[in-house]
Short mmCIF file of C-alpha atoms in Angstrom, two decimals:
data_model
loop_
_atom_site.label_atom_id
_atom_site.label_comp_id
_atom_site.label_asym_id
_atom_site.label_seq_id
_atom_site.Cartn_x
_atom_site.Cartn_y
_atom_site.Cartn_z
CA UNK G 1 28.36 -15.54 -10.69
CA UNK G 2 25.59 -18.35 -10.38
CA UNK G 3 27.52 -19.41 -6.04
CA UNK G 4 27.21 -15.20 -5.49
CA UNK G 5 23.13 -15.53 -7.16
CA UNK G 6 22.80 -18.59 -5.08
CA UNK G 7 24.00 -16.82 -2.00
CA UNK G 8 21.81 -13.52 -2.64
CA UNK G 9 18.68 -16.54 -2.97
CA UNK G 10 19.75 -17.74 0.07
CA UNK G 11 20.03 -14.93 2.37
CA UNK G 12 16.84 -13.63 0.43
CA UNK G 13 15.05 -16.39 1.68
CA UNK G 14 16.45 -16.51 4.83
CA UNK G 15 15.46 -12.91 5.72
CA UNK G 16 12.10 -13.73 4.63
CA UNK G 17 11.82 -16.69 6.77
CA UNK G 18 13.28 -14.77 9.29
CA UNK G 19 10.77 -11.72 9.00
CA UNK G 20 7.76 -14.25 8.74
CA UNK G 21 8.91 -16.26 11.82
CA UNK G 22 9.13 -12.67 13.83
CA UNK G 23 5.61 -11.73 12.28
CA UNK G 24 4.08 -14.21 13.52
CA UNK G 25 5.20 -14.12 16.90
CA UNK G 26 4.92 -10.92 17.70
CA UNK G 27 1.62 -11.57 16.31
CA UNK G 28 0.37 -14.45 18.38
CA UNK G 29 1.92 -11.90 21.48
CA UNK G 30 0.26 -9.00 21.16
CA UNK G 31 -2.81 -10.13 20.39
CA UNK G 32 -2.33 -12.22 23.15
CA UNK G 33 -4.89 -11.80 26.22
CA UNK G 34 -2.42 -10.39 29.04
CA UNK G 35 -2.52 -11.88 32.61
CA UNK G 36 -5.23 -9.58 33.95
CA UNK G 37 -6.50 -10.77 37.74
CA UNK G 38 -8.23 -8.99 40.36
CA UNK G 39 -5.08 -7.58 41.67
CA UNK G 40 -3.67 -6.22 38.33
CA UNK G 41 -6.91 -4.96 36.65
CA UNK G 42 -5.58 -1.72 37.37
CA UNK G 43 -2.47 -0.51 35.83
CA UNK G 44 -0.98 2.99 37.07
CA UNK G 45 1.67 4.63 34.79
CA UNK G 46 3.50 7.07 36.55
CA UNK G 47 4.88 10.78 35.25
CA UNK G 48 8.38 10.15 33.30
CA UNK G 49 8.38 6.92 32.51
CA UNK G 50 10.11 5.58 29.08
CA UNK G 51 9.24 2.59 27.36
CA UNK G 52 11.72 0.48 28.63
CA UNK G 53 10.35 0.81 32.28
CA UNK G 54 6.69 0.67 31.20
CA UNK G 55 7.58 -2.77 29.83
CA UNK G 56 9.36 -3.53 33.39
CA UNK G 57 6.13 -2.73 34.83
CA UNK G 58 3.91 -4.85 32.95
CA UNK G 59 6.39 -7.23 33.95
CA UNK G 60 6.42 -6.80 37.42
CA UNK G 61 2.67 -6.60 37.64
CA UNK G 62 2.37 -9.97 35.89
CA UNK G 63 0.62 -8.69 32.96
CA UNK G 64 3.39 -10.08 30.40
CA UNK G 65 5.80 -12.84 31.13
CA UNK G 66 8.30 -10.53 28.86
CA UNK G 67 8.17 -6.91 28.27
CA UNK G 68 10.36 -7.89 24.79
CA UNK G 69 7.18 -8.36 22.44
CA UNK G 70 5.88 -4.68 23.87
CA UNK G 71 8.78 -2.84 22.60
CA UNK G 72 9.17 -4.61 19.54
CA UNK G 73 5.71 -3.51 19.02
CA UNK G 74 6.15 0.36 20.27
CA UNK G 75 9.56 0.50 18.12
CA UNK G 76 7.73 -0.99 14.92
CA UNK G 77 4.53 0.70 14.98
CA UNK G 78 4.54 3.94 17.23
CA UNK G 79 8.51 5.32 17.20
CA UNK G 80 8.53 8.39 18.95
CA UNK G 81 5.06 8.77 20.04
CA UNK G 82 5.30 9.14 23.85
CA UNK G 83 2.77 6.84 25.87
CA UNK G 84 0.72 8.77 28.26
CA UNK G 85 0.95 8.49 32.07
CA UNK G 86 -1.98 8.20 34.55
CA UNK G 87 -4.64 5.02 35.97
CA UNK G 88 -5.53 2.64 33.35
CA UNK G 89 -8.85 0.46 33.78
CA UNK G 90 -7.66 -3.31 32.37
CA UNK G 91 -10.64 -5.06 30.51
CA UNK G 92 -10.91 -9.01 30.63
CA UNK G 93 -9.56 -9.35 27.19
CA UNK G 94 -7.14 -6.82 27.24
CA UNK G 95 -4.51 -7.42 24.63
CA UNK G 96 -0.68 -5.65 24.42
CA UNK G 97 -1.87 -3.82 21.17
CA UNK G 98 -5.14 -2.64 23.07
CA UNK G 99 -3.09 -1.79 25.79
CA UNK G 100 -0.60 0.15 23.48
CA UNK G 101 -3.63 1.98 22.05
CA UNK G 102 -5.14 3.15 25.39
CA UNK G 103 -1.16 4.45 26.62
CA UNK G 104 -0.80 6.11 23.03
CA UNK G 105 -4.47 7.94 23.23
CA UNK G 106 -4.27 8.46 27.00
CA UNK G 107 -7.65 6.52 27.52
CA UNK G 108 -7.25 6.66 31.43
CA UNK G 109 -9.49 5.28 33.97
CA UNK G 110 -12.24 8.15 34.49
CA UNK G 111 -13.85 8.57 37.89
CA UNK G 112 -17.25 9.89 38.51
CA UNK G 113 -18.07 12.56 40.70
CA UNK G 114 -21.45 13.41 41.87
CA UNK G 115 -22.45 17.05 43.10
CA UNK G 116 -25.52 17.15 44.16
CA UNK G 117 -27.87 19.94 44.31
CA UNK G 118 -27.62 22.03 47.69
CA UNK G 119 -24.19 20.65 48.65
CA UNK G 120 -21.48 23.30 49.82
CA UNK G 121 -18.59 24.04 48.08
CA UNK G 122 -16.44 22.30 51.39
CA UNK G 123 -18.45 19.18 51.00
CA UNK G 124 -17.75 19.08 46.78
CA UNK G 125 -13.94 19.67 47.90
CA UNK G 126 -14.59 16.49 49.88
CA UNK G 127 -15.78 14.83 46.96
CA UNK G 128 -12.01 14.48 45.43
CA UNK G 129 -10.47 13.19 48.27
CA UNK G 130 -10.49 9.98 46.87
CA UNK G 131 -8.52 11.77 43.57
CA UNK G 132 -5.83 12.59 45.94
CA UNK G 133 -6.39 16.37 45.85
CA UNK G 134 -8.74 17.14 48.48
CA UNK G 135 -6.02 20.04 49.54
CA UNK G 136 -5.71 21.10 46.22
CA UNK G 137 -9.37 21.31 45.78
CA UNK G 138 -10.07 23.35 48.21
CA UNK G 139 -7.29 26.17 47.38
CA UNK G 140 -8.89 26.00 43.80
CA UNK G 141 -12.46 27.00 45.45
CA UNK G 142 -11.15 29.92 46.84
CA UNK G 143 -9.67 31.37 43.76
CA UNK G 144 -12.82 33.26 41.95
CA UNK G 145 -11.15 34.43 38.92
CA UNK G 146 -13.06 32.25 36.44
CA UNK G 147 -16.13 33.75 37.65
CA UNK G 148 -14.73 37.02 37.31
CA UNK G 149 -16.66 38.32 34.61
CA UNK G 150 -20.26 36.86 35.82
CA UNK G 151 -19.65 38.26 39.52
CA UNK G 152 -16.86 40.23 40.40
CA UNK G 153 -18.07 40.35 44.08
CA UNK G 154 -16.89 36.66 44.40
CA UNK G 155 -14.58 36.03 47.15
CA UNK G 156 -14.52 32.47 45.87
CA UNK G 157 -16.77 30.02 43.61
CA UNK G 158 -19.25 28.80 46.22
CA UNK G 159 -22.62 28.88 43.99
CA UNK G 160 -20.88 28.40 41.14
CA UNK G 161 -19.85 24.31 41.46
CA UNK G 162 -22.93 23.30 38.93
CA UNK G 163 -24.11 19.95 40.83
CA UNK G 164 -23.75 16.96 37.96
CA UNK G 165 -22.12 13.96 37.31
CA UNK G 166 -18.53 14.59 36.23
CA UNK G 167 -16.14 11.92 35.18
CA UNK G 168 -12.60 13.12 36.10
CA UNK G 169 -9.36 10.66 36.07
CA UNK G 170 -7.77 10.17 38.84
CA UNK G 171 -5.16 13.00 40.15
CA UNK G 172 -6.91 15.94 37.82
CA UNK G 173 -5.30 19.03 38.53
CA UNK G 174 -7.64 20.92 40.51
CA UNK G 175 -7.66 23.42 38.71
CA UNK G 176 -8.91 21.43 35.31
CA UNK G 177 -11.59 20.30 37.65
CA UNK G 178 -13.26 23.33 38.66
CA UNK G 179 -13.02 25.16 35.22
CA UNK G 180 -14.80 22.08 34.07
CA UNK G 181 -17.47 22.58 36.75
CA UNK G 182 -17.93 26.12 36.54
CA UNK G 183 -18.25 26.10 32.49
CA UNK G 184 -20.81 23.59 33.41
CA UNK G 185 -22.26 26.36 34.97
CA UNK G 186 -22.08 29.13 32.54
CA UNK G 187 -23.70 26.30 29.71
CA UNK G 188 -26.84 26.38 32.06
CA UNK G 189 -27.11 30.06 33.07
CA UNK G 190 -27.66 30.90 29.29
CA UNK G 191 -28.04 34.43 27.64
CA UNK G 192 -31.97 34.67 28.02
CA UNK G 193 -31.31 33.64 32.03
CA UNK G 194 -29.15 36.91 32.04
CA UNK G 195 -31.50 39.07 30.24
CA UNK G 196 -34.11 37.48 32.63
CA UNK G 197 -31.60 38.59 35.94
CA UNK G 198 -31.89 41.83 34.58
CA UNK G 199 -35.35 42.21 33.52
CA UNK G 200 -35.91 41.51 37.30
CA UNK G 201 -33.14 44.22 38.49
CA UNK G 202 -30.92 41.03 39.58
CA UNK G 203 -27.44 40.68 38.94
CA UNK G 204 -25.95 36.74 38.11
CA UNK G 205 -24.82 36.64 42.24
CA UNK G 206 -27.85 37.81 43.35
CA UNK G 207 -30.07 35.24 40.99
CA UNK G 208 -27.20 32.49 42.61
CA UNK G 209 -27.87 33.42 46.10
CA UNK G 210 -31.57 33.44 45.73
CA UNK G 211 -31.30 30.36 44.25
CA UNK G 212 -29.42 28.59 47.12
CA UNK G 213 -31.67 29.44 49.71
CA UNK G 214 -34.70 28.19 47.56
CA UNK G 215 -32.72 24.94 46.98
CA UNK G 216 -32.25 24.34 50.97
CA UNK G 217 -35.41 25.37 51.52
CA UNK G 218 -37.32 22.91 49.80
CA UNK G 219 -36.65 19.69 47.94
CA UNK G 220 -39.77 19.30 45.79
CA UNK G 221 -39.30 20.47 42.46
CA UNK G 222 -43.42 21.97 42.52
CA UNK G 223 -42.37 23.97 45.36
CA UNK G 224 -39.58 25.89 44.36
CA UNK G 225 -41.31 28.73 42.09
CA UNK G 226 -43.65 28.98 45.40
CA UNK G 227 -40.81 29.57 48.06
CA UNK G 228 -39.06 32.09 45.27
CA UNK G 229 -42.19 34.30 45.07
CA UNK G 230 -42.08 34.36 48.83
CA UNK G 231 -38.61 35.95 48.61
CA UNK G 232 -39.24 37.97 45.82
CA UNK G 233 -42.39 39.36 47.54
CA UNK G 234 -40.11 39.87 50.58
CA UNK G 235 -37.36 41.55 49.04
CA UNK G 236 -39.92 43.86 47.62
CA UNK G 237 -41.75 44.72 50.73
CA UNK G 238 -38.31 45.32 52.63
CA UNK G 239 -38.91 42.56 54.93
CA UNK G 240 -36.20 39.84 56.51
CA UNK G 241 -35.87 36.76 54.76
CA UNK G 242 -36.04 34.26 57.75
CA UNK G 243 -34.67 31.74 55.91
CA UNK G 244 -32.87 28.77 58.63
CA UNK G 245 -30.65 27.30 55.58
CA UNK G 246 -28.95 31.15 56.58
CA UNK G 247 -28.41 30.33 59.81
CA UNK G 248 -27.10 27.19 59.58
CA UNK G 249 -24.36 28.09 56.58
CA UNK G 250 -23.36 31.07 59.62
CA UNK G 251 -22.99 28.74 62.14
CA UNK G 252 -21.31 25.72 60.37
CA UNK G 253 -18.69 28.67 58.32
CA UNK G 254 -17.79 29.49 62.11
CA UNK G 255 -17.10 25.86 62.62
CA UNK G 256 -19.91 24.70 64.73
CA UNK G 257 -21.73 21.77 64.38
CA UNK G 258 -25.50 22.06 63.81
CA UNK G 259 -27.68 18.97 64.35
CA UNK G 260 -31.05 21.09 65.28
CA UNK G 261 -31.71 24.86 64.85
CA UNK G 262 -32.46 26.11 68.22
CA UNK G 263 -33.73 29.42 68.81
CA UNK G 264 -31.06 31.19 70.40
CA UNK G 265 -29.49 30.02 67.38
CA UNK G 266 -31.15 32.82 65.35
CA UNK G 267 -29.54 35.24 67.03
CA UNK G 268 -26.20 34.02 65.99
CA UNK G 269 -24.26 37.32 64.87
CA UNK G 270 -23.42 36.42 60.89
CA UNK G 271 -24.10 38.71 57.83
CA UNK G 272 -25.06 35.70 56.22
CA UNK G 273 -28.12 35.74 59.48
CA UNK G 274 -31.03 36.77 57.54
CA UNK G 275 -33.39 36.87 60.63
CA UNK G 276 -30.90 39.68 61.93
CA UNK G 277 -30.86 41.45 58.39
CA UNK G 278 -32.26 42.26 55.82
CA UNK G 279 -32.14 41.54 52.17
CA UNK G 280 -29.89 38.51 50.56
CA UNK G 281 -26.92 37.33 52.40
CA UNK G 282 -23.47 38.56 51.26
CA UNK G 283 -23.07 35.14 49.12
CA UNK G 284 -24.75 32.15 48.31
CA UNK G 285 -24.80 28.87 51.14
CA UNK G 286 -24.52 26.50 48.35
CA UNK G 287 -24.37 25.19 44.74
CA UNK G 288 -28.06 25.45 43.40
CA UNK G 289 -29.06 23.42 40.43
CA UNK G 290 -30.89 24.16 37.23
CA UNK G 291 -34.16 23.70 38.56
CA UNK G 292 -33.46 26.34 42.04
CA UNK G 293 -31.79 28.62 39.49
CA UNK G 294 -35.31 29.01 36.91
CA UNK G 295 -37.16 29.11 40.05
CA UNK G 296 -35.08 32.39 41.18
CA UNK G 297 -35.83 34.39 37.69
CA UNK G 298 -39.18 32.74 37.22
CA UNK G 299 -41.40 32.86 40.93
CA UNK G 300 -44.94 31.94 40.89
CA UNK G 301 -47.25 35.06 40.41
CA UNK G 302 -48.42 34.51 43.92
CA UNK G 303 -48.95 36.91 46.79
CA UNK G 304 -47.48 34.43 49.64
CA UNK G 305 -44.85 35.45 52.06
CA UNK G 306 -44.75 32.88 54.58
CA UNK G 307 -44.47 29.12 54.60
CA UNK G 308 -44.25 26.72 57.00
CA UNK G 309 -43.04 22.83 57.07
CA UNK G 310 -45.66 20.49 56.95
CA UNK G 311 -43.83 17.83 58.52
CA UNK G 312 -43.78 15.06 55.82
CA UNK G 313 -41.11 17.50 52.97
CA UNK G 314 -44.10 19.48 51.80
CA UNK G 315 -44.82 23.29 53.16
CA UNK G 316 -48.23 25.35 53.52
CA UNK G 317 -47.94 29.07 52.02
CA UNK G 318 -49.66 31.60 53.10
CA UNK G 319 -50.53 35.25 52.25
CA UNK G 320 -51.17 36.83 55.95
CA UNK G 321 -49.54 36.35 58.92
CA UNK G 322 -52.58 35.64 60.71
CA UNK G 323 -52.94 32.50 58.20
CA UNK G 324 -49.81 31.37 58.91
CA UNK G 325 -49.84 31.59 62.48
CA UNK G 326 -52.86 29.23 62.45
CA UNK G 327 -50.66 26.91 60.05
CA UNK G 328 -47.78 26.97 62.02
CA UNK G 329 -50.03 25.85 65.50
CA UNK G 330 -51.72 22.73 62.76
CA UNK G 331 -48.62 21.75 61.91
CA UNK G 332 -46.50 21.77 64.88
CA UNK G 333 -49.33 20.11 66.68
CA UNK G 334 -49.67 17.65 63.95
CA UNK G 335 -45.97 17.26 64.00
CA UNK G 336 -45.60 17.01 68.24
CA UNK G 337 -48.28 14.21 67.78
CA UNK G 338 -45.85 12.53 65.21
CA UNK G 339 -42.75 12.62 66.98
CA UNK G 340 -44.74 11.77 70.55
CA UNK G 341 -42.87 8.54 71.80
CA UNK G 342 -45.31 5.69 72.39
CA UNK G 343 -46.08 4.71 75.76
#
């Protein structure tokens, strides 16, 4: 009885020796720093991947010398839980448990995407290029069904691609990405902006296409209730727009390149032409912001319906046409003498 005790002791102890020795190794390994270098910083996990072969990664990208201590790890202290696939962004210090945490939580590298204000819905599909899904992208933009409810004139989202900075990882579905953009878009045009629209007789596509033609119009943000209450005032009177931004979404939707509006240019056969018709184009020629948006609903209580470039980003208003004629021959003369090449 006291050799079989002995032997129980023994193994006892041996076990517990055994499960300290393992302890601390796996200790000491995955709180190890990994091998992280310029080349390896970033780790891409691809779609259906098990354990086993994530380890053979890491292995193969130099990160561990062993992928042993990372599925000791998984098995002990996440069975089952799958590890999530995408780009991961490796800090200096990373570690094989921080590592583990980022795969379990799916903490992948996120990539930011600007849209700025005024930029077409062609040139935010360019954007994601660099996500891999350019092609994608630009299917997505044609689908309007999650604008449905707000306009269901859309033929597809252009106006409705709220510029902001997004953070997206890298090969989003393209769908994911444009519901996030166009809920970015519904958080801005808030209740009281509707009840606004329709205080004014303006439905949410109208208020959009306003809005873009105010936000190519002018890039200072004093400016913009001014150039809406010359549309409004306009629009009221029955007259044509004139807007150039018009002309230039015709001609570049047709696939010609604009570097200067010429004149014969405004005779360019479009819908979207608003010195051939009048009233607001059939959509809107880009995504306006917030501050082109509260411009549309909210114009200056002013009587102006012309405006002319001042040459330097700023524009004179005016009320009569005879005013702005003489503005127009000040500031193209002032703007000849600019551009006159020195002798």
């Amino acid at each position: 009885m006291n050799l079989t005790l002995r032997v129980i002791k023994a193994c006892l102890l041996l076990s517990l020796v055994l499960f300290l020795g393992v302890s601390f190794w796996l200790t000491e390994e995955v709180y190890r720093p990994l091998g992280i270098t310029p080349e390896n910083k970033v780790l891409e996990i691809e779609n259906g991947l098990n354990v086993r072969q994530i380890g053979d990664v890491l292995v193969a990208k130099k990160l561990v010398r062993s992928s042993l201590p990372f599925l000791v790890f998984y098995h002990f202290f996440a069975p089952r839980r799958p590890l999530q696939a995408g780009e991961y962004l490796l800090a200096d210090d990373e570690s094989t448990k921080s590592l583990m945490v980022k795969l379990l939580k799916g903490q992948v590298r996120l990539h930011p995407v600007v849209i700025r204000e005024g930029m077409t819905a062609v040139e935010v599909a360019e954007l994601f290029s660099f996500l891999g899904n350019r092609g994608e992208f630009l299917r997505a933009i044609q689908n309007p069904s999650l604008i449905e409810d707000l306009d269901s004139q859309a033929e597809d989202l252009e106006g409705y691609l709220f510029p902001e900075t997004y953070y997206f990882p890298k090969k989003i579905r393209a769908e994911e990405a444009v519901k996030t953009i166009t809920n970015q878009f519904r958080q801005v045009f808030e209740p009281a902006w509707r009840k606004r629209a329709a205080e004014l007789g303006l439905s949410v596509r109208q208020v959009v296409i306003l809005a873009s033609l105010i936000e190519k119009e002018t890039g200072l943000p004093e400016e913009r209730p001014l150039v809406s209450a010359v549309f409004h005032n306009r629009l009221r009177l029955g007259m044509k727009l004139d807007c150039d931004p018009t002309v230039v979404y015709a001609l570049e939707k047709n696939g010609l390149n604009v570097e200067k509006l010429r004149q014969a240019d405004l005779k360019f056969p479009s819908p979207y032409n608003t010195y051939l018709h009048a009233g607001l184009p059939p959509g809107p020629i880009c995504n306006p912001g917030r501050d082109s948006l509260r411009a549309a609903l909210f114009p200056a209580p002013v009587s102006f319906l012309y405006f002319v470039s001042r040459g330097d980003g700023s524009h004179h208003f005016s009320s009569s046409y005879q005013e702005h004629l003489r503005a127009v021959a000040r500031y193209q003369k002032n703007n000849l003498r600019r551009n006159k090449p020195a002798k």
